[in-house]
Coordinates of N, CA and C and ligand atoms in Angstrom, one line a residue:
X1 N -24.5 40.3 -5.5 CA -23.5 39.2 -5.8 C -22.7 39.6 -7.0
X2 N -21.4 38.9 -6.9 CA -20.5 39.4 -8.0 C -20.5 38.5 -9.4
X3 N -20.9 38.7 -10.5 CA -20.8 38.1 -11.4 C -19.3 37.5 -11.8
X4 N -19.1 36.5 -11.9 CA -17.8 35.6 -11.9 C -18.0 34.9 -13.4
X5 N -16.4 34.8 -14.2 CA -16.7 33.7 -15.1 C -15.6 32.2 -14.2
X6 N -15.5 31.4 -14.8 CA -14.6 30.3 -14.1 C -14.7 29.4 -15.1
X7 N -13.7 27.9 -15.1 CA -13.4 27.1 -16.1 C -14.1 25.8 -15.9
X8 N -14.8 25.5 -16.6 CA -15.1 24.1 -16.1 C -14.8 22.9 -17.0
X9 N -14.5 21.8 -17.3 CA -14.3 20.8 -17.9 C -15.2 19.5 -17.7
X10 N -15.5 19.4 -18.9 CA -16.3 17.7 -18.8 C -15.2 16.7 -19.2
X11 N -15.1 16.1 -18.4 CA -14.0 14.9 -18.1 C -14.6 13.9 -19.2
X12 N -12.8 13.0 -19.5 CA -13.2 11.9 -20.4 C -14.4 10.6 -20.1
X13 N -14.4 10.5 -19.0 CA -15.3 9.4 -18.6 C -16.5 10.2 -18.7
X14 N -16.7 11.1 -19.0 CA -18.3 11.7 -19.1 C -18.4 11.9 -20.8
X15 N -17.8 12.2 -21.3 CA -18.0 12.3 -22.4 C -17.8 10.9 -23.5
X16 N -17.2 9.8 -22.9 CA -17.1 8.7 -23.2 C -18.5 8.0 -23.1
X17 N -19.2 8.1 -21.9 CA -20.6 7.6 -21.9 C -21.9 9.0 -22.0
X18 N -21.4 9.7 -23.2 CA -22.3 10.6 -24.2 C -23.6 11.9 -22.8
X19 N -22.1 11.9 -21.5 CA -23.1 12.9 -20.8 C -23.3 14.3 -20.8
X20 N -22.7 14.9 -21.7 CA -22.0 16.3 -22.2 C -23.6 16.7 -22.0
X21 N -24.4 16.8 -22.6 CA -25.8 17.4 -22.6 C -26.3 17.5 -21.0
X22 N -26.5 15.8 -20.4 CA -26.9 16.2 -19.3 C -26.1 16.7 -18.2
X23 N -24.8 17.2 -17.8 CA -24.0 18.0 -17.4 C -24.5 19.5 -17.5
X24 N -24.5 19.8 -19.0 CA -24.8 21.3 -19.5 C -25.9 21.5 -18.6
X25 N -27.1 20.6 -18.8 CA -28.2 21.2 -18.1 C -28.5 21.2 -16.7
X26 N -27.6 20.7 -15.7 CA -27.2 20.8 -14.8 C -26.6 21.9 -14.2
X27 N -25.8 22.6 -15.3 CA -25.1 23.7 -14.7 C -25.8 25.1 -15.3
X28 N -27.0 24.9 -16.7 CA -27.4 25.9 -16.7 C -28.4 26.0 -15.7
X29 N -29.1 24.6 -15.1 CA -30.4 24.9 -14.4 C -29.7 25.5 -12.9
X30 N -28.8 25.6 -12.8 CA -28.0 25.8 -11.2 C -27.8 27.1 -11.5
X31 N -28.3 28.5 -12.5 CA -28.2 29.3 -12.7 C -26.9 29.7 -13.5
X32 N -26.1 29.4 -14.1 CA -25.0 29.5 -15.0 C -24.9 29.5 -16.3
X33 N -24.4 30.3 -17.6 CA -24.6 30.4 -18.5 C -23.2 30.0 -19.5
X34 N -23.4 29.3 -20.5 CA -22.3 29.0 -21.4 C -21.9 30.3 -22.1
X35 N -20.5 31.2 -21.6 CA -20.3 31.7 -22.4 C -18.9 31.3 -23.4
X36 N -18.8 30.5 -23.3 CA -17.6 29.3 -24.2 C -17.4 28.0 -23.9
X37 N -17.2 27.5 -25.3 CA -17.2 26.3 -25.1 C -16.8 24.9 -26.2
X38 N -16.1 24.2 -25.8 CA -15.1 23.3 -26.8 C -15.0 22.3 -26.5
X39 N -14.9 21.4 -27.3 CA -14.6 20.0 -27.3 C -13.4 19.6 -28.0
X40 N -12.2 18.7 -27.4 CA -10.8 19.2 -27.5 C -10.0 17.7 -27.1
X41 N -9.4 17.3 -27.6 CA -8.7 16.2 -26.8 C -7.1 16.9 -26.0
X42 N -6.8 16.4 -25.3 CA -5.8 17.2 -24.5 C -4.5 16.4 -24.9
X43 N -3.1 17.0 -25.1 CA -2.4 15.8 -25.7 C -1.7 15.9 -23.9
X44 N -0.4 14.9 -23.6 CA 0.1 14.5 -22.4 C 0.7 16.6 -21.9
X45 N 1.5 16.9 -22.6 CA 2.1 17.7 -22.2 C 1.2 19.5 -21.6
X46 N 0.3 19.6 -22.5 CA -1.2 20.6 -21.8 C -1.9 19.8 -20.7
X47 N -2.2 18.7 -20.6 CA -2.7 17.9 -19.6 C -1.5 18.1 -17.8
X48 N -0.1 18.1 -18.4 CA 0.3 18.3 -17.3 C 0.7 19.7 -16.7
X49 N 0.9 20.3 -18.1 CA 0.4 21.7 -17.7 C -0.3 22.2 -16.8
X50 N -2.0 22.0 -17.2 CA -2.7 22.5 -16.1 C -2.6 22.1 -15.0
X51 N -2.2 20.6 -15.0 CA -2.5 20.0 -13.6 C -1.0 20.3 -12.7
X52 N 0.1 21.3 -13.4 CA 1.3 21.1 -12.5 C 1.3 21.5 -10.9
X53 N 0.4 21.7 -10.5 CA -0.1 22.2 -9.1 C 0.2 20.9 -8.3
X54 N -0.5 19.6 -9.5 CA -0.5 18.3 -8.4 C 0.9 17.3 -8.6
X55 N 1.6 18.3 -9.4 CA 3.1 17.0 -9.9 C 3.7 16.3 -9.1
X56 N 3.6 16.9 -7.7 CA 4.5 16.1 -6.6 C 3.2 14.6 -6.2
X57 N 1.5 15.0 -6.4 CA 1.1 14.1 -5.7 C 1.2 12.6 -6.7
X58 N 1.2 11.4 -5.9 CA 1.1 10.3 -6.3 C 0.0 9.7 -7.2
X59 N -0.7 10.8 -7.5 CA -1.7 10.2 -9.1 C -1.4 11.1 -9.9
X60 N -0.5 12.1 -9.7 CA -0.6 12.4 -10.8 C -0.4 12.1 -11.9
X61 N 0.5 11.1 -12.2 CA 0.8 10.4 -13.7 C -0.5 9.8 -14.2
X62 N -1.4 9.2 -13.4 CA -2.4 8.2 -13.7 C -3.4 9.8 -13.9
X63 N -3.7 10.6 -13.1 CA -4.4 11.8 -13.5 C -4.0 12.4 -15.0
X64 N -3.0 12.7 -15.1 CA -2.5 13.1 -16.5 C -3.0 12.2 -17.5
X65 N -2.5 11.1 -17.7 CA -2.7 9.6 -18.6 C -4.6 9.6 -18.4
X66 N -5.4 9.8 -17.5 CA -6.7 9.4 -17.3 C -7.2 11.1 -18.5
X67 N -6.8 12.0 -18.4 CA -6.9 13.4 -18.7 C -7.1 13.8 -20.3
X68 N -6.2 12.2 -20.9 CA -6.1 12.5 -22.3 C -6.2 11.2 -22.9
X69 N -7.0 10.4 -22.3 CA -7.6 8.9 -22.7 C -8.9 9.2 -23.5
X70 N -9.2 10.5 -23.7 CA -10.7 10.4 -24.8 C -10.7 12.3 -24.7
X71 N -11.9 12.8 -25.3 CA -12.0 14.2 -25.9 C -12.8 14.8 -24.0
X72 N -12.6 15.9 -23.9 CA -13.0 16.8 -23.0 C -13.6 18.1 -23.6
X73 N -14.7 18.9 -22.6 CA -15.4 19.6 -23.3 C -15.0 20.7 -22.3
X74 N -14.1 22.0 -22.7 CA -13.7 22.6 -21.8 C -15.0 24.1 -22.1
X75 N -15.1 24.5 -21.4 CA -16.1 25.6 -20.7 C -15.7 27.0 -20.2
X76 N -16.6 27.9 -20.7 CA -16.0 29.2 -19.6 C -17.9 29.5 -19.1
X77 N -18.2 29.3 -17.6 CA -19.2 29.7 -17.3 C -19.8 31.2 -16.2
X78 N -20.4 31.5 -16.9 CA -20.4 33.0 -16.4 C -22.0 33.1 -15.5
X79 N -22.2 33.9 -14.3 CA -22.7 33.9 -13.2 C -22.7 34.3 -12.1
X80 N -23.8 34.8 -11.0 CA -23.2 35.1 -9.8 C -22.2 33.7 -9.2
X81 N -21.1 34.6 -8.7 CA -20.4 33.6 -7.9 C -20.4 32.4 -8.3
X82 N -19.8 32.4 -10.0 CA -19.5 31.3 -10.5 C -18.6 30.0 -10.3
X83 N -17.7 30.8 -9.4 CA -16.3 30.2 -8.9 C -17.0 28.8 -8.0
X84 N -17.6 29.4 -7.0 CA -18.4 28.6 -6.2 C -19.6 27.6 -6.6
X85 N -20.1 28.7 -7.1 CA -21.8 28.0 -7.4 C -21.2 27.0 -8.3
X86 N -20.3 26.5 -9.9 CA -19.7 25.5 -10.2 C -19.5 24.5 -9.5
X87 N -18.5 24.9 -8.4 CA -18.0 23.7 -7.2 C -19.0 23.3 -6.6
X88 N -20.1 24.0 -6.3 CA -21.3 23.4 -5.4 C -22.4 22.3 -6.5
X89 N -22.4 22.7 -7.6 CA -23.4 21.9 -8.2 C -22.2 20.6 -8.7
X90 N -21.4 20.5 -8.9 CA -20.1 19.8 -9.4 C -20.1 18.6 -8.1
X91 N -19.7 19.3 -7.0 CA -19.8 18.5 -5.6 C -18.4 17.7 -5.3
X92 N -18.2 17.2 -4.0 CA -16.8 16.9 -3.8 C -16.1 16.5 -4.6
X93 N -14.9 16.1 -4.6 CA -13.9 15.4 -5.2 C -13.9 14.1 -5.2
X94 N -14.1 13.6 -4.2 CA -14.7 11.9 -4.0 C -15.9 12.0 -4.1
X95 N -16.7 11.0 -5.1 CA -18.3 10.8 -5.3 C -18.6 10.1 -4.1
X96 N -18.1 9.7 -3.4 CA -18.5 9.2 -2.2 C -18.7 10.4 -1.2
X97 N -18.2 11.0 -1.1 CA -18.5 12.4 0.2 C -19.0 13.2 -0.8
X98 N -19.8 13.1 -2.5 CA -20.6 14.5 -2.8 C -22.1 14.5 -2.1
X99 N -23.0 15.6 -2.1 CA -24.0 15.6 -1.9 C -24.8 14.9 -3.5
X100 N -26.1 14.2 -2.6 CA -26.8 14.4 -3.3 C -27.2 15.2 -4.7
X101 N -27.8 14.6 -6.0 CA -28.0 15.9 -6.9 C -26.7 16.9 -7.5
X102 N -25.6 16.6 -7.2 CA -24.5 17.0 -8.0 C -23.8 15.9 -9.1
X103 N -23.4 17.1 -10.0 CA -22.6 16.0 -11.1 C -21.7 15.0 -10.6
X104 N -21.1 14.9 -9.7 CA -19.7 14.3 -9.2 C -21.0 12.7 -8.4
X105 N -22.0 13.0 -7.8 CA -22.6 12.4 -6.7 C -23.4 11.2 -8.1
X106 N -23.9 11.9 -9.0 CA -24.5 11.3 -10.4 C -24.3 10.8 -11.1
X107 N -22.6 11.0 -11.6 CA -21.9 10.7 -12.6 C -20.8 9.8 -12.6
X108 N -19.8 10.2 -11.3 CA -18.5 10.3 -11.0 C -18.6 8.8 -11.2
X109 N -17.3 8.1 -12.2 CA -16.9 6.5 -11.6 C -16.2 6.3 -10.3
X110 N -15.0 7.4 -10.0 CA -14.2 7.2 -9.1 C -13.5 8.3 -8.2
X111 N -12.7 8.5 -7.3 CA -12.2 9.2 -7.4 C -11.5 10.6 -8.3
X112 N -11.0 9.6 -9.3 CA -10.1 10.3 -10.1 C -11.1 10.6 -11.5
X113 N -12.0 9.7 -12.2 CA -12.8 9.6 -13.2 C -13.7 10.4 -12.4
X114 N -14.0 11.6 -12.0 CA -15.1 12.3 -11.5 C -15.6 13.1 -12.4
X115 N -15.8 13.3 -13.6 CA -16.8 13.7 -14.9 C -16.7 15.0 -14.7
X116 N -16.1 16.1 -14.0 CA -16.0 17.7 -14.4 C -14.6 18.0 -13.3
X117 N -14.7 19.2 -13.7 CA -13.4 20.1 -13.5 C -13.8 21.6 -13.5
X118 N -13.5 22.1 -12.1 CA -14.3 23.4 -12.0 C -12.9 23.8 -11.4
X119 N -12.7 25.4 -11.8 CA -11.4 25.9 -11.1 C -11.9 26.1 -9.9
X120 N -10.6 26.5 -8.4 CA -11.2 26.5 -7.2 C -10.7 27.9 -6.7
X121 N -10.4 28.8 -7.2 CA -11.0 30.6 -7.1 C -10.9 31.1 -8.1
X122 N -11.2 32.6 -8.1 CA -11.5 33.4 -8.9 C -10.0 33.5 -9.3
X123 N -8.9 33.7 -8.8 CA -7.4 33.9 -9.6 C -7.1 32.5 -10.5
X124 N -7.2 31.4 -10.2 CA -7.1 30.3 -11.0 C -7.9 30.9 -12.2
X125 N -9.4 30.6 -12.0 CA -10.4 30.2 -13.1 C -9.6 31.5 -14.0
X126 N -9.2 32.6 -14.0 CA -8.3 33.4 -14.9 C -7.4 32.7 -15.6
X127 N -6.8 32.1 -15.0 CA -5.4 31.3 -15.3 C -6.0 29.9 -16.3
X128 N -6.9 29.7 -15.8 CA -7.2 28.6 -16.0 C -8.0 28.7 -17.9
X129 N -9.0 29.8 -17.7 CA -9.7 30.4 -19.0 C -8.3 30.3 -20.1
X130 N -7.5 31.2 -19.8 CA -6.4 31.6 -20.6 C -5.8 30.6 -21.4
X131 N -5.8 29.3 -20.5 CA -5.4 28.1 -21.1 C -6.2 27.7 -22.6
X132 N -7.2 28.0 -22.6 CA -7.9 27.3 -23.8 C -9.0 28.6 -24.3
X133 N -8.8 29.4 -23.6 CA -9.4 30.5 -24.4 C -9.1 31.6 -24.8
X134 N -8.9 32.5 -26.1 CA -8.8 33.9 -26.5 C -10.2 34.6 -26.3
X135 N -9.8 36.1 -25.7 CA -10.8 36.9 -25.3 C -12.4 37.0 -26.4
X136 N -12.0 36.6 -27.6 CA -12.8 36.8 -28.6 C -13.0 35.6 -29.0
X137 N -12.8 34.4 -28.6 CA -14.0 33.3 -28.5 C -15.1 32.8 -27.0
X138 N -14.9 34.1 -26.1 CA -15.9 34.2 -25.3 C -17.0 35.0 -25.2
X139 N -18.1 34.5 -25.4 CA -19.2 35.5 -25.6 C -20.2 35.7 -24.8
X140 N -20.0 36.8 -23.9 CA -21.2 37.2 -23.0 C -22.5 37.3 -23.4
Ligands
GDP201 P1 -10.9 19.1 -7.5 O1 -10.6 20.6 -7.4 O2 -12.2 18.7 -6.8 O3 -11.0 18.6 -9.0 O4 -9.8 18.3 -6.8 P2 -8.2 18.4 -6.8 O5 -7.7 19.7 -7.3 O6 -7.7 18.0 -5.4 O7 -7.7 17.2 -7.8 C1 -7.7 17.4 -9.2 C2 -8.1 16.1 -9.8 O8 -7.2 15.0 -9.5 C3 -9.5 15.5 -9.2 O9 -10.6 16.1 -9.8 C4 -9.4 14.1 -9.6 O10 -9.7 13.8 -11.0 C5 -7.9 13.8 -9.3 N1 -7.6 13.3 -7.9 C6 -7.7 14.0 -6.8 N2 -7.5 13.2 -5.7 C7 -7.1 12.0 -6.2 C8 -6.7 10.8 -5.6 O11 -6.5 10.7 -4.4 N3 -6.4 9.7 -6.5 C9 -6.6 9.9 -7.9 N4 -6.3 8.8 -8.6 N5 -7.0 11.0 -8.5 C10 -7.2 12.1 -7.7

C-alpha cells in the first residue's frame, strides 16, 4: 500500500464542544499518524478560498460564515492510503447516511456542522496541505 499524506480539519462545531482530542484518537487508532498540526481561526476570505470548488452551490455562503464562527484544527495525516482511510473513518457527508463508529456518525450536528474535513484525493490533499502548510512545519 502507498503511504499517503492528506488534510484533515476539525470543524468549528467540534472544537467548540472541546472534541479535538477525541477525534485525534480516532484517527490515530484507524492507523494514521499526526504529522502536522494547528489550531487556527480561518478569517472569511481563506475560508472561501478553499472551499471555491463549492461557490456556485447554495450553502456556500452559510458554509463559508459556519467555517469561521470559532477556531479549527487543521492537520496533515500521514499513512497507508491516507486519502481514503481519512474519508472512511470521517464517514459520509450527511451524519445521517455515515456508518456506524465514524467521526461524522458520532459527532456531526448537521449536515453542514459535520466536525472534520478530509481532502477527497491524493491531487487535492497536495493542494490542500499547501494551504496551511510549509514543507518544514511537517514532520514525518
Ligand atoms: P465532504 O468532502 O464530505 O466534506 O463534502 P463536500 O465536499 O460535498 O462538501 C463540503 C462541505 O460543505 C461539507 O463537509 C459540509 O460541511 C458542507 N455541505 C455539503 N453539502 C451541504 C449541504 O447540502 N448543505 C449545507 N448547509 N452544507 C453542506
Amino acid at each position: 500500500m502507498a503511504t499517503e499524506r492528506t488534510l484533515s480539519i476539525i470543524k468549528p462545531d467540534a472544537t467548540r464542544r472541546n472534541l479535538t482530542g477525541k477525534i485525534n484518537a480516532m484517527l490515530e487508532e484507524g492507523g494514521l499518524r499526526f504529522v502536522a498540526q494547528k489550531r487556527i481561526k480561518l478569517d472569511r476570505e481563506r475560508a472561501e478560498r478553499f472551499y471555491a470548488v463549492h461557490k456556485e452551490r447554495p450553502f456556500f455562503n452559510d458554509l463559508c460564515a459556519f467555517m469561521t464562527s470559532g477556531p479549527v484544527v487543521v492537520q496533515v495525516l500521514e499513512g497507508d492510503n491516507a486519502v481514503a482511510r481519512n474519508r472512511e473513518i470521517m464517514g459520509a457527508t450527511n451524519p445521517a447516511d455515515a456508518n456506524e463508529g465514524t467521526i461524522r456518525k458520532s459527532f456531526a450536528e448537521s449536515i453542514e456542522a459535520n466536525s472534520a474535513h478530509g481532502s477527497d484525493s491524493l491531487e487535492n490533499a497536495a493542494i490542500e496541505i499547501a494551504c496551511f502548510f510549509s514543507d518544514d512545519e511537517i514532520v514525518g
